[in-house]
mmCIF file of C-alpha atoms in Angstrom:
data_model
loop_
_atom_site.group_PDB
_atom_site.id
_atom_site.type_symbol
_atom_site.label_atom_id
_atom_site.label_comp_id
_atom_site.label_asym_id
_atom_site.label_seq_id
_atom_site.Cartn_x
_atom_site.Cartn_y
_atom_site.Cartn_z
ATOM 1 C CA MET A 30 15.031 10.373 45.870
ATOM 2 C CA LYS A 31 17.479 9.415 43.149
ATOM 3 C CA SER A 32 14.603 7.956 41.092
ATOM 4 C CA LEU A 33 12.654 11.203 41.416
ATOM 5 C CA TYR A 34 15.701 13.239 40.370
ATOM 6 C CA PHE A 35 16.253 10.974 37.344
ATOM 7 C CA TYR A 36 12.595 11.295 36.328
ATOM 8 C CA MET A 37 12.679 15.104 36.605
ATOM 9 C CA LEU A 38 15.901 15.220 34.598
ATOM 10 C CA CYS A 39 14.385 13.113 31.790
ATOM 11 C CA LEU A 40 11.266 15.286 31.796
ATOM 12 C CA ALA A 41 13.359 18.447 31.533
ATOM 13 C CA VAL A 42 15.375 16.984 28.667
ATOM 14 C CA SER A 43 12.145 16.021 26.840
ATOM 15 C CA PHE A 44 10.686 19.518 27.168
ATOM 16 C CA SER A 45 13.985 21.029 26.126
ATOM 17 C CA PHE A 46 14.050 18.851 23.009
ATOM 18 C CA LEU A 47 10.506 19.838 22.077
ATOM 19 C CA ALA A 48 11.229 23.517 22.662
ATOM 20 C CA CYS A 49 14.370 23.349 20.527
ATOM 21 C CA SER A 50 12.812 21.520 17.603
ATOM 22 C CA SER A 51 13.620 23.263 14.335
ATOM 23 C CA THR A 52 10.463 22.076 12.570
ATOM 24 C CA ASN A 53 6.733 22.135 13.064
ATOM 25 C CA ARG A 54 4.105 19.777 11.623
ATOM 26 C CA LEU A 55 1.153 20.630 9.441
ATOM 27 C CA THR A 56 -1.539 18.455 7.909
ATOM 28 C CA MET A 57 -3.462 19.027 4.711
ATOM 29 C CA GLY A 58 -6.236 17.237 2.868
ATOM 30 C CA ILE A 59 -5.609 15.779 -0.575
ATOM 31 C CA THR A 60 -7.524 13.529 -2.960
ATOM 32 C CA GLN A 61 -5.807 10.313 -3.999
ATOM 33 C CA PRO A 62 -6.714 8.407 -7.175
ATOM 34 C CA ALA A 63 -8.878 5.322 -6.950
ATOM 35 C CA GLN A 64 -6.953 2.129 -6.213
ATOM 36 C CA VAL A 65 -8.941 0.319 -8.903
ATOM 37 C CA SER A 66 -8.667 2.573 -11.923
ATOM 38 C CA ILE A 67 -11.733 2.350 -14.161
ATOM 39 C CA ALA A 68 -11.636 4.500 -17.302
ATOM 40 C CA SER A 69 -13.961 7.504 -17.115
ATOM 41 C CA ASP A 70 -15.865 6.445 -20.258
ATOM 42 C CA VAL A 71 -16.867 3.100 -18.701
ATOM 43 C CA LEU A 72 -20.524 3.395 -17.688
ATOM 44 C CA HIS A 73 -21.847 -0.179 -17.648
ATOM 45 C CA ILE A 74 -20.621 -2.728 -15.104
ATOM 46 C CA GLY A 75 -21.301 -6.457 -14.850
ATOM 47 C CA ILE A 76 -20.760 -8.577 -11.724
ATOM 48 C CA ILE A 77 -20.245 -12.343 -11.842
ATOM 49 C CA ASN A 78 -19.770 -14.903 -9.091
ATOM 50 C CA ARG A 79 -17.305 -17.686 -9.856
ATOM 51 C CA SER A 80 -16.977 -18.842 -6.255
ATOM 52 C CA GLU A 81 -19.343 -21.827 -6.098
ATOM 53 C CA ALA A 82 -17.700 -25.226 -6.424
ATOM 54 C CA SER A 83 -17.951 -26.686 -9.911
ATOM 55 C CA GLU A 84 -19.534 -30.117 -10.393
ATOM 56 C CA LYS A 85 -16.136 -31.832 -10.560
ATOM 57 C CA ASN A 86 -15.125 -30.224 -7.264
ATOM 58 C CA LYS A 87 -18.316 -30.661 -5.245
ATOM 59 C CA VAL A 88 -17.180 -33.895 -3.558
ATOM 60 C CA VAL A 89 -14.048 -32.222 -2.236
ATOM 61 C CA ASP A 90 -16.037 -29.166 -1.257
ATOM 62 C CA ASN A 91 -18.565 -31.213 0.722
ATOM 63 C CA ILE A 92 -15.775 -32.980 2.625
ATOM 64 C CA ASP A 93 -14.286 -29.589 3.438
ATOM 65 C CA LYS A 94 -17.643 -28.452 4.794
ATOM 66 C CA ILE A 95 -17.821 -31.411 7.153
ATOM 67 C CA LEU A 96 -14.244 -31.101 8.369
ATOM 68 C CA SER A 97 -14.493 -27.367 9.040
ATOM 69 C CA LEU A 98 -17.972 -27.449 10.638
ATOM 70 C CA GLU A 99 -19.343 -25.052 8.035
ATOM 71 C CA GLY A 100 -23.054 -24.454 7.648
ATOM 72 C CA LEU A 101 -24.559 -26.142 4.626
ATOM 73 C CA ASN A 102 -25.096 -22.900 2.719
ATOM 74 C CA MET A 103 -22.638 -20.536 4.433
ATOM 75 C CA ASP A 104 -20.220 -20.267 1.502
ATOM 76 C CA LYS A 105 -23.002 -19.793 -1.030
ATOM 77 C CA GLU A 106 -24.839 -17.191 1.041
ATOM 78 C CA GLY A 107 -21.628 -15.429 2.045
ATOM 79 C CA ALA A 108 -20.576 -15.087 -1.597
ATOM 80 C CA GLN A 109 -23.996 -13.695 -2.469
ATOM 81 C CA LYS A 110 -23.666 -11.159 0.347
ATOM 82 C CA ALA A 111 -20.248 -10.095 -0.961
ATOM 83 C CA VAL A 112 -21.643 -9.581 -4.462
ATOM 84 C CA SER A 113 -24.649 -7.688 -3.087
ATOM 85 C CA GLY A 114 -22.390 -5.478 -0.981
ATOM 86 C CA LEU A 115 -20.298 -4.674 -4.035
ATOM 87 C CA ARG A 116 -23.342 -3.806 -6.111
ATOM 88 C CA PHE A 117 -24.942 -1.652 -3.419
ATOM 89 C CA GLU A 118 -21.786 0.406 -2.874
ATOM 90 C CA LEU A 119 -21.197 0.850 -6.622
ATOM 91 C CA GLU A 120 -24.777 2.097 -7.000
ATOM 92 C CA ARG A 121 -24.376 4.416 -4.030
ATOM 93 C CA GLY A 122 -21.308 5.985 -5.615
ATOM 94 C CA ASN A 123 -23.316 7.134 -8.675
ATOM 95 C CA ARG A 124 -20.263 6.475 -10.826
ATOM 96 C CA PHE A 125 -21.887 4.087 -13.348
ATOM 97 C CA GLU A 126 -25.142 4.059 -15.277
ATOM 98 C CA THR A 127 -25.642 0.284 -15.220
ATOM 99 C CA ILE A 128 -24.604 -2.244 -12.559
ATOM 100 C CA LYS A 129 -25.840 -5.727 -13.412
ATOM 101 C CA ILE A 130 -25.404 -9.007 -11.543
ATOM 102 C CA ILE A 131 -25.000 -11.755 -14.167
ATOM 103 C CA ASP A 132 -26.233 -15.166 -12.973
ATOM 104 C CA GLY A 133 -26.504 -18.626 -14.442
ATOM 105 C CA ASN A 134 -23.832 -18.319 -17.102
ATOM 106 C CA LYS A 135 -22.101 -21.623 -17.889
ATOM 107 C CA ASP A 136 -19.265 -19.951 -19.776
ATOM 108 C CA PHE A 137 -17.177 -19.343 -16.689
ATOM 109 C CA GLU A 138 -15.746 -22.130 -14.543
ATOM 110 C CA LYS A 139 -16.346 -22.051 -10.805
ATOM 111 C CA GLY A 140 -13.606 -21.698 -8.206
ATOM 112 C CA LEU A 141 -12.802 -23.680 -5.065
ATOM 113 C CA GLY A 142 -11.215 -21.722 -2.236
ATOM 114 C CA VAL A 143 -8.247 -20.622 -4.335
ATOM 115 C CA PHE A 144 -7.666 -18.021 -7.017
ATOM 116 C CA PRO A 145 -8.680 -19.730 -10.295
ATOM 117 C CA ALA A 146 -7.133 -19.048 -13.675
ATOM 118 C CA ALA A 147 -8.378 -15.860 -15.280
ATOM 119 C CA LEU A 148 -11.266 -16.063 -17.733
ATOM 120 C CA SER A 149 -10.302 -16.138 -21.382
ATOM 121 C CA TRP A 150 -10.908 -12.901 -23.259
ATOM 122 C CA ASP A 151 -13.265 -14.694 -25.632
ATOM 123 C CA VAL A 152 -15.459 -15.572 -22.650
ATOM 124 C CA VAL A 153 -15.174 -12.064 -21.206
ATOM 125 C CA ASP A 154 -16.131 -10.530 -24.563
ATOM 126 C CA LYS A 155 -19.102 -12.853 -24.923
ATOM 127 C CA ILE A 156 -20.430 -12.125 -21.421
ATOM 128 C CA CYS A 157 -20.027 -8.374 -21.869
ATOM 129 C CA LYS A 158 -21.703 -8.279 -25.296
ATOM 130 C CA GLU A 159 -24.618 -10.462 -24.214
ATOM 131 C CA ASN A 160 -25.273 -8.297 -21.154
ATOM 132 C CA GLY A 161 -24.397 -4.848 -22.503
ATOM 133 C CA VAL A 162 -21.580 -4.146 -20.060
ATOM 134 C CA ASP A 163 -18.042 -2.837 -20.515
ATOM 135 C CA VAL A 164 -16.198 -4.117 -17.434
ATOM 136 C CA LEU A 165 -16.650 -7.269 -15.355
ATOM 137 C CA PHE A 166 -16.183 -7.422 -11.598
ATOM 138 C CA SER A 167 -15.686 -11.075 -10.713
ATOM 139 C CA LEU A 168 -15.792 -12.696 -7.296
ATOM 140 C CA GLU A 169 -13.190 -15.286 -8.240
ATOM 141 C CA PHE A 170 -13.392 -17.303 -5.044
ATOM 142 C CA TYR A 171 -15.057 -17.264 -1.648
ATOM 143 C CA ASP A 172 -14.459 -19.838 1.061
ATOM 144 C CA THR A 173 -14.913 -20.161 4.807
ATOM 145 C CA ASP A 174 -12.844 -22.498 6.979
ATOM 146 C CA THR A 175 -13.830 -23.060 10.601
ATOM 147 C CA ALA A 176 -11.465 -24.480 13.213
ATOM 148 C CA ALA A 177 -12.931 -25.699 16.524
ATOM 149 C CA ASP A 178 -11.170 -25.633 19.897
ATOM 150 C CA TYR A 179 -12.851 -27.776 22.557
ATOM 151 C CA GLU A 180 -12.162 -27.989 26.304
ATOM 152 C CA MET A 181 -13.742 -29.153 29.538
ATOM 153 C CA THR A 182 -14.491 -26.325 31.942
ATOM 154 C CA MET A 183 -16.827 -25.123 34.676
ATOM 155 C CA VAL A 184 -19.959 -23.424 33.337
ATOM 156 C CA LYS A 185 -22.666 -21.445 35.093
ATOM 157 C CA ILE A 186 -26.267 -22.565 34.657
ATOM 158 C CA PRO A 187 -29.381 -21.635 36.661
ATOM 159 C CA ASN A 188 -30.579 -24.274 39.169
ATOM 160 C CA ASN A 189 -34.205 -24.958 40.131
ATOM 161 C CA LEU A 190 -34.231 -21.765 42.210
ATOM 162 C CA GLY A 191 -32.957 -19.653 39.345
ATOM 163 C CA ILE A 192 -29.574 -19.165 40.993
ATOM 164 C CA LEU A 193 -26.475 -19.568 38.832
ATOM 165 C CA ALA A 194 -24.448 -22.574 39.865
ATOM 166 C CA GLU A 195 -21.094 -23.760 38.556
ATOM 167 C CA VAL A 196 -21.123 -27.287 37.132
ATOM 168 C CA PRO A 197 -18.718 -29.264 34.944
ATOM 169 C CA GLY A 198 -19.353 -28.466 31.286
ATOM 170 C CA HIS A 199 -17.896 -27.873 27.872
ATOM 171 C CA ARG A 200 -16.547 -24.838 26.027
ATOM 172 C CA ILE A 201 -16.241 -24.567 22.248
ATOM 173 C CA LYS A 202 -14.331 -21.825 20.450
ATOM 174 C CA LEU A 203 -14.855 -21.419 16.717
ATOM 175 C CA ASN A 204 -12.459 -19.480 14.503
ATOM 176 C CA THR A 205 -13.945 -18.891 11.042
ATOM 177 C CA LEU A 206 -11.590 -17.691 8.315
ATOM 178 C CA ILE A 207 -13.248 -15.921 5.382
ATOM 179 C CA LYS A 208 -11.153 -16.022 2.214
ATOM 180 C CA ASN A 209 -12.140 -14.210 -0.962
ATOM 181 C CA GLY A 210 -10.586 -12.860 -4.144
ATOM 182 C CA TRP A 211 -11.686 -10.480 -6.899
ATOM 183 C CA ARG A 212 -10.669 -9.653 -10.447
ATOM 184 C CA VAL A 213 -11.745 -6.775 -12.676
ATOM 185 C CA TYR A 214 -11.759 -7.453 -16.435
ATOM 186 C CA ASP A 215 -11.683 -4.584 -18.950
ATOM 187 C CA ALA A 216 -13.149 -6.150 -22.102
ATOM 188 C CA ALA A 217 -12.426 -3.266 -24.490
ATOM 189 C CA ASN A 218 -8.714 -3.046 -23.631
ATOM 190 C CA ARG A 219 -8.330 -6.733 -22.766
ATOM 191 C CA ILE A 220 -6.571 -6.046 -19.503
ATOM 192 C CA ILE A 221 -7.095 -7.264 -15.965
ATOM 193 C CA VAL A 222 -7.497 -3.974 -14.145
ATOM 194 C CA ASP A 223 -7.043 -5.426 -10.665
ATOM 195 C CA GLU A 224 -6.594 -8.609 -8.651
ATOM 196 C CA TYR A 225 -7.335 -8.552 -4.936
ATOM 197 C CA ILE A 226 -7.293 -11.188 -2.185
ATOM 198 C CA THR A 227 -8.232 -10.670 1.446
ATOM 199 C CA ASN A 228 -8.727 -12.838 4.555
ATOM 200 C CA ASN A 229 -10.903 -12.007 7.567
ATOM 201 C CA GLN A 230 -11.696 -13.833 10.796
ATOM 202 C CA VAL A 231 -14.780 -14.327 12.945
ATOM 203 C CA ASN A 232 -14.285 -15.684 16.478
ATOM 204 C CA SER A 233 -17.146 -17.260 18.445
ATOM 205 C CA MET A 234 -17.386 -19.048 21.800
ATOM 206 C CA GLY A 235 -20.094 -21.097 23.482
ATOM 207 C CA GLU A 236 -20.493 -23.029 26.755
ATOM 208 C CA GLY A 237 -22.906 -25.733 27.872
ATOM 209 C CA ILE A 238 -23.399 -28.785 30.045
ATOM 210 C CA ASN A 239 -22.688 -31.041 27.051
ATOM 211 C CA PRO A 240 -20.938 -30.568 23.685
ATOM 212 C CA VAL A 241 -24.229 -30.125 21.809
ATOM 213 C CA LYS A 242 -25.400 -27.375 24.147
ATOM 214 C CA ALA A 243 -22.009 -25.690 23.890
ATOM 215 C CA PHE A 244 -22.222 -25.702 20.101
ATOM 216 C CA GLU A 245 -25.778 -24.352 20.203
ATOM 217 C CA ALA A 246 -24.560 -21.514 22.401
ATOM 218 C CA VAL A 247 -22.277 -20.241 19.634
ATOM 219 C CA ILE A 248 -24.897 -17.841 18.380
ATOM 220 C CA GLY A 249 -24.449 -15.116 15.846
ATOM 221 C CA ARG A 250 -21.556 -16.769 14.002
ATOM 222 C CA LYS A 251 -23.358 -17.034 10.684
ATOM 223 C CA GLU A 252 -24.805 -13.531 11.014
ATOM 224 C CA ALA A 253 -21.314 -12.167 11.693
ATOM 225 C CA VAL A 254 -19.932 -13.974 8.637
ATOM 226 C CA MET A 255 -22.722 -12.548 6.473
ATOM 227 C CA ASP A 256 -22.136 -9.007 7.763
ATOM 228 C CA ILE A 257 -18.396 -9.206 7.134
ATOM 229 C CA SER A 258 -18.987 -10.647 3.663
ATOM 230 C CA THR A 259 -21.266 -7.737 2.769
ATOM 231 C CA ASN A 260 -18.604 -5.314 3.973
ATOM 232 C CA LEU A 261 -15.945 -7.117 1.922
ATOM 233 C CA GLY A 262 -17.862 -6.422 -1.266
ATOM 234 C CA ALA A 263 -18.657 -2.854 -0.245
ATOM 235 C CA ASN A 264 -15.035 -2.126 0.641
ATOM 236 C CA TYR A 265 -13.835 -3.403 -2.712
ATOM 237 C CA ALA A 266 -16.345 -1.159 -4.484
ATOM 238 C CA ARG A 267 -14.890 1.839 -2.630
ATOM 239 C CA PHE A 268 -11.532 1.099 -4.249
ATOM 240 C CA THR A 269 -13.036 2.430 -7.507
ATOM 241 C CA LEU A 270 -13.522 5.901 -6.016
ATOM 242 C CA PRO A 271 -10.940 8.608 -5.303
ATOM 243 C CA ALA A 272 -10.188 8.841 -1.587
ATOM 244 C CA LYS A 273 -9.820 11.970 0.503
ATOM 245 C CA VAL A 274 -6.972 11.613 3.003
ATOM 246 C CA ARG A 275 -4.866 13.843 5.215
ATOM 247 C CA ILE A 276 -1.107 13.999 4.841
ATOM 248 C CA ALA A 277 1.519 15.430 7.197
ATOM 249 C CA ARG A 278 4.450 17.684 6.392
ATOM 250 C CA GLU A 279 7.264 19.210 8.476
ATOM 251 C CA TYR A 280 8.330 22.808 7.808
ATOM 252 C CA PHE A 281 11.188 24.797 9.329
ATOM 253 C CA VAL A 282 10.420 27.312 12.084
ATOM 254 C CA LYS A 283 13.973 28.311 13.033
ATOM 255 C CA GLY A 284 16.753 30.036 11.158
ATOM 256 C CA SER A 285 16.035 33.738 11.550
ATOM 257 C CA ASP A 286 13.531 36.114 13.124
ATOM 258 C CA SER A 287 11.497 35.880 9.931
ATOM 259 C CA PHE A 288 11.063 32.153 10.491
ATOM 260 C CA LYS A 289 9.735 32.786 13.995
ATOM 261 C CA MET A 290 7.203 35.312 12.695
ATOM 262 C CA ALA A 291 6.284 33.008 9.789
ATOM 263 C CA LYS A 292 5.585 30.224 12.302
ATOM 264 C CA ARG A 293 3.103 32.445 14.128
ATOM 265 C CA ARG A 294 1.389 33.315 10.848
ATOM 266 C CA ALA A 295 1.247 29.654 9.846
ATOM 267 C CA LEU A 296 -0.258 28.659 13.197
ATOM 268 C CA THR A 297 -3.119 31.099 12.548
ATOM 269 C CA GLY A 298 -3.660 29.675 9.064
ATOM 270 C CA ASN A 299 -2.076 32.610 7.229
ATOM 271 C CA TRP A 300 0.111 30.505 4.950
ATOM 272 C CA ASP A 301 0.392 33.197 2.268
ATOM 273 C CA GLY A 302 1.703 35.588 4.901
ATOM 274 C CA ALA A 303 4.211 32.994 6.061
ATOM 275 C CA ALA A 304 5.310 32.452 2.463
ATOM 276 C CA GLU A 305 6.064 36.166 2.097
ATOM 277 C CA LEU A 306 8.574 35.916 4.934
ATOM 278 C CA TRP A 307 10.133 32.708 3.630
ATOM 279 C CA ASP A 308 10.429 34.233 0.159
ATOM 280 C CA ALA A 309 12.376 37.147 1.621
ATOM 281 C CA GLU A 310 14.939 34.693 3.029
ATOM 282 C CA LEU A 311 15.654 32.848 -0.245
ATOM 283 C CA ASN A 312 18.851 34.829 -0.788
ATOM 284 C CA ASN A 313 19.990 34.863 2.822
ATOM 285 C CA PRO A 314 23.810 34.769 2.918
ATOM 286 C CA LYS A 315 23.651 31.882 5.355
ATOM 287 C CA LEU A 316 23.285 28.732 3.244
ATOM 288 C CA LYS A 317 21.401 26.889 5.986
ATOM 289 C CA VAL A 318 18.782 29.635 6.272
ATOM 290 C CA ALA A 319 18.407 29.988 2.489
ATOM 291 C CA GLY A 320 18.007 26.200 2.139
ATOM 292 C CA ARG A 321 15.283 26.139 4.777
ATOM 293 C CA ALA A 322 13.537 29.040 3.051
ATOM 294 C CA HIS A 323 13.547 27.123 -0.237
ATOM 295 C CA PHE A 324 12.222 24.027 1.536
ATOM 296 C CA ASN A 325 9.386 25.993 3.149
ATOM 297 C CA MET A 326 8.512 27.623 -0.181
ATOM 298 C CA ALA A 327 8.120 24.100 -1.565
ATOM 299 C CA ILE A 328 5.683 23.386 1.274
ATOM 300 C CA SER A 329 3.795 26.611 0.481
ATOM 301 C CA ASN A 330 3.455 25.687 -3.177
ATOM 302 C CA GLU A 331 2.239 22.190 -2.337
ATOM 303 C CA ILE A 332 -0.420 23.697 -0.074
ATOM 304 C CA ASN A 333 -1.542 25.854 -3.010
ATOM 305 C CA GLY A 334 -1.574 22.873 -5.390
ATOM 306 C CA ASN A 335 1.427 23.930 -7.491
ATOM 307 C CA LEU A 336 3.355 20.654 -7.379
ATOM 308 C CA SER A 337 5.795 21.443 -10.198
ATOM 309 C CA ARG A 338 6.866 24.674 -8.493
ATOM 310 C CA ALA A 339 7.136 22.817 -5.189
ATOM 311 C CA ILE A 340 9.515 20.322 -6.792
ATOM 312 C CA GLU A 341 11.676 23.188 -8.115
ATOM 313 C CA PHE A 342 12.050 24.733 -4.661
ATOM 314 C CA ALA A 343 12.659 21.407 -2.891
ATOM 315 C CA SER A 344 15.217 20.323 -5.501
ATOM 316 C CA LYS A 345 17.138 23.571 -5.126
ATOM 317 C CA ALA A 346 17.039 23.274 -1.333
ATOM 318 C CA TYR A 347 18.873 19.964 -1.645
ATOM 319 C CA THR A 348 21.200 20.533 -4.612
ATOM 320 C CA ASP A 349 22.265 24.136 -3.920
ATOM 321 C CA TYR A 350 22.016 24.379 -0.141
ATOM 322 C CA GLY A 351 22.401 20.805 1.115
ATOM 323 C CA THR A 352 19.115 20.650 3.039
ATOM 324 C CA LYS A 353 19.077 16.885 3.538
ATOM 325 C CA GLU A 354 15.338 16.676 4.320
ATOM 326 C CA ALA A 355 14.596 18.053 0.859
ATOM 327 C CA LEU A 356 15.700 14.967 -1.102
ATOM 328 C CA ARG A 357 13.033 12.748 0.438
ATOM 329 C CA TYR A 358 10.508 15.530 -0.033
ATOM 330 C CA VAL A 359 11.353 15.796 -3.748
ATOM 331 C CA ASN A 360 10.615 12.082 -4.186
ATOM 332 C CA THR A 361 7.368 12.450 -2.226
ATOM 333 C CA LEU A 362 6.285 15.316 -4.477
ATOM 334 C CA LYS A 363 7.129 13.348 -7.612
ATOM 335 C CA ARG A 364 4.884 10.524 -6.420
ATOM 336 C CA ARG A 365 2.147 13.077 -5.810
ATOM 337 C CA VAL A 366 2.515 14.348 -9.388
ATOM 338 C CA VAL A 367 2.036 10.822 -10.731
ATOM 339 C CA ASP A 368 -0.992 10.327 -8.471
ATOM 340 C CA GLN A 369 -2.453 13.656 -9.585
ATOM 341 C CA GLN A 370 -2.041 12.725 -13.247
ATOM 342 C CA GLU A 371 -3.841 9.436 -12.615
ATOM 343 C CA LEU A 372 -6.590 11.235 -10.689
ATOM 344 C CA ASN A 373 -7.050 13.700 -13.555
ATOM 345 C CA ARG A 374 -7.296 10.782 -15.987
ATOM 346 C CA GLN A 375 -9.907 9.066 -13.835
ATOM 347 C CA LEU A 376 -11.995 12.214 -13.526
ATOM 348 C CA ALA A 377 -11.725 13.279 -17.172
ATOM 349 C CA LYS A 378 -15.003 13.173 -19.066
#
């Protein structure tokens, strides 16, 4: 009985807290600049693959393949999938006129499972001029490491009557780590636009009456690695495009009767109507109410895309009326201004 009373009391307190909340949440869609910022006048892209082991490193690479149970061509094919995924997604974005995979060039050294030194600008210039491209996307390294976990266990296999029977057997678990890194070289400005490293895992398990059968049962591992590798390239290509996201904001719904009415208007999507009521409270003799009105007017201006005006209202809410939530909001708006400037630069023609 005491437990039930305590539960009901907590529930009542929770509902009371929600009912007394002074703010309400809204979400809005915005466009963020591309993470990998390619100048708008860049129209021709080259893609190179530096990930294969160089001649001087092939002995070490072959030992690594044996120790990690890698397929003979898994690294090579996985890197090719990553490059293909990058190219396909860049083409799908319709951002560039030319997207060219550059093969068989001896001017760039090959990597070995780690981020190699950046290409010299003389090499970058030469590759770009010979192939008629402005920017190079480079798969700097690609490597898979597979760790095996082996144990004795009971496995189910069909007997002569087709009925599953439990017999002593073997279980193998394979954990394949896919490591890859990219660079983007801007030849005209001689800058490295971006460097990016990511790791992904593929887990596989197989069982059998002997270790060989257990290993054979680990099906689909290579296909999974190839699929993930393709997605790695495609995901990196998406970094060159602006992204549409939703952001959340809190606005005040208490302070005066006008705030209560403005909340109802806001909930129906009538944000201009809500702003009329908040605007009328800007000179309220109560500092707390006036501060909240200024804060909400900042929200209204952000919704309408007027970030500079939003900053003015939020700044005044903090400096003149002491609305503590406004200081963080001012900094958030300033970051949005910087992002918007970068987005405008990326979209400028």
